[in-house]
Amino acid sequence: MKKLLLSMVAVATFAFTTQAQTEKGNTMLGGNVGFNSSKTDGAAKADVNFRIVPTVGYFVSDNFAIGTGIGYNYYKKVSTNNLNQALEVSPFGRYYLDLSDQFKFFGQLSVPMAFGNNKLVDNEGNVADDKYASTTRIGVNFAPGFAFFPTKRIGIELSVNGLDYNNYTVKNELTGNKVETNSFGLDANTFAPKLGVMFHF
């Protein structure tokens, strides 16, 4: 009888801890880090892209969190003689739907923004001192996904890009002329999902 009671307490405790990650008052931490280098035939230097965006969210109610990502993007393209550097900010809201004790479906609505500048890059990879244009990117993205919680503190996530809108503006610093590009689409590519980890406290 004692062993049965201990087993029931252990099961109840495990069920509680797996459900506790998305309760009101909890915090989740994660982010995005990426690095890519590619070299075009005949080019003296490779194109380099580096991006880091830490993310923090707070559960304002059970299963609903709001938060933001703040980071930096560096994209040096010797192949097109351009360097773009940008500060990124991405506020979001995320809602979880329980599928079981350890599996949850979630939908995340975010407003990614990037504010940066362009500088000229010569064929040897040297960067000019002065910027020749400022850049602004503002978008709206809805991304669905699934989260698996093997422990109370860790959520392993699988998601797709989903529905996406972007406005990208490049302003020439000398002439003041602006070039604006708008894009809208659905990119729920299940053959190229995003895998991530969130830490819950």
mmCIF file of C-alpha atoms in Angstrom, residues 107-183:
data_model
loop_
_atom_site.group_PDB
_atom_site.id
_atom_site.type_symbol
_atom_site.label_atom_id
_atom_site.label_comp_id
_atom_site.label_asym_id
_atom_site.label_seq_id
_atom_site.Cartn_x
_atom_site.Cartn_y
_atom_site.Cartn_z
ATOM 1 C CA GLY A 107 0.535 29.812 -32.199
ATOM 2 C CA GLN A 108 2.819 32.855 -32.130
ATOM 3 C CA LEU A 109 2.054 36.293 -33.544
ATOM 4 C CA SER A 110 5.127 38.517 -33.829
ATOM 5 C CA VAL A 111 6.009 41.928 -35.247
ATOM 6 C CA PRO A 112 9.657 41.636 -36.375
ATOM 7 C CA MET A 113 11.435 44.955 -36.985
ATOM 8 C CA ALA A 114 14.979 45.761 -38.117
ATOM 9 C CA PHE A 115 16.655 49.173 -38.276
ATOM 10 C CA GLY A 116 20.020 49.380 -39.987
ATOM 11 C CA ASN A 117 22.272 50.835 -42.635
ATOM 12 C CA ASN A 118 24.109 49.885 -45.813
ATOM 13 C CA LYS A 119 27.795 50.469 -46.516
ATOM 14 C CA LEU A 120 29.809 49.852 -49.655
ATOM 15 C CA VAL A 121 32.178 46.875 -49.725
ATOM 16 C CA ASP A 122 34.974 46.569 -52.299
ATOM 17 C CA ASN A 123 35.971 43.335 -54.050
ATOM 18 C CA GLU A 124 38.627 42.669 -51.406
ATOM 19 C CA GLY A 125 36.068 42.841 -48.594
ATOM 20 C CA ASN A 126 37.062 46.266 -47.247
ATOM 21 C CA VAL A 127 34.151 48.280 -45.843
ATOM 22 C CA ALA A 128 33.664 52.020 -46.425
ATOM 23 C CA ASP A 129 33.531 54.258 -43.347
ATOM 24 C CA ASP A 130 30.287 56.051 -44.191
ATOM 25 C CA LYS A 131 26.871 54.560 -44.806
ATOM 26 C CA TYR A 132 25.169 55.306 -48.103
ATOM 27 C CA ALA A 133 21.652 54.204 -47.101
ATOM 28 C CA SER A 134 19.483 53.490 -44.070
ATOM 29 C CA THR A 135 17.184 50.470 -43.986
ATOM 30 C CA THR A 136 13.941 49.699 -42.171
ATOM 31 C CA ARG A 137 12.094 46.391 -42.134
ATOM 32 C CA ILE A 138 8.731 45.961 -40.391
ATOM 33 C CA GLY A 139 6.652 42.823 -40.628
ATOM 34 C CA VAL A 140 3.911 40.691 -39.132
ATOM 35 C CA ASN A 141 4.282 36.941 -38.796
ATOM 36 C CA PHE A 142 2.040 34.152 -37.539
ATOM 37 C CA ALA A 143 3.871 30.883 -36.863
ATOM 38 C CA PRO A 144 2.266 27.658 -35.604
ATOM 39 C CA GLY A 145 4.241 24.920 -33.891
ATOM 40 C CA PHE A 146 4.441 22.078 -31.388
ATOM 41 C CA ALA A 147 6.338 21.964 -28.102
ATOM 42 C CA PHE A 148 7.521 18.841 -26.279
ATOM 43 C CA PHE A 149 8.434 19.153 -22.598
ATOM 44 C CA PRO A 150 10.768 16.323 -21.516
ATOM 45 C CA THR A 151 11.334 18.167 -18.217
ATOM 46 C CA LYS A 152 9.769 21.070 -16.345
ATOM 47 C CA ARG A 153 12.451 23.513 -17.506
ATOM 48 C CA ILE A 154 12.956 22.563 -21.171
ATOM 49 C CA GLY A 155 10.632 22.838 -24.146
ATOM 50 C CA ILE A 156 11.753 21.416 -27.509
ATOM 51 C CA GLU A 157 9.905 23.219 -30.301
ATOM 52 C CA LEU A 158 9.161 22.457 -33.933
ATOM 53 C CA SER A 159 7.522 25.233 -35.990
ATOM 54 C CA VAL A 160 7.052 26.575 -39.513
ATOM 55 C CA ASN A 161 7.119 30.177 -40.776
ATOM 56 C CA GLY A 162 3.389 30.387 -41.509
ATOM 57 C CA LEU A 163 1.700 33.595 -42.668
ATOM 58 C CA ASP A 164 4.056 36.496 -43.256
ATOM 59 C CA TYR A 165 4.000 40.178 -44.282
ATOM 60 C CA ASN A 166 7.075 42.418 -44.696
ATOM 61 C CA ASN A 167 7.685 46.055 -45.590
ATOM 62 C CA TYR A 168 11.303 46.865 -46.466
ATOM 63 C CA THR A 169 12.479 50.440 -47.090
ATOM 64 C CA VAL A 170 15.897 51.624 -48.252
ATOM 65 C CA LYS A 171 16.565 55.376 -48.001
ATOM 66 C CA ASN A 172 19.504 56.877 -49.901
ATOM 67 C CA GLU A 173 21.423 59.172 -47.542
ATOM 68 C CA LEU A 174 22.564 61.566 -50.306
ATOM 69 C CA THR A 175 19.385 62.028 -52.338
ATOM 70 C CA GLY A 176 16.731 61.174 -49.753
ATOM 71 C CA ASN A 177 15.063 58.850 -52.273
ATOM 72 C CA LYS A 178 13.290 55.803 -50.860
ATOM 73 C CA VAL A 179 12.767 52.376 -52.396
ATOM 74 C CA GLU A 180 9.991 50.410 -50.710
ATOM 75 C CA THR A 181 9.232 46.712 -51.119
ATOM 76 C CA ASN A 182 6.155 44.922 -49.737
ATOM 77 C CA SER A 183 5.768 41.164 -49.575
#
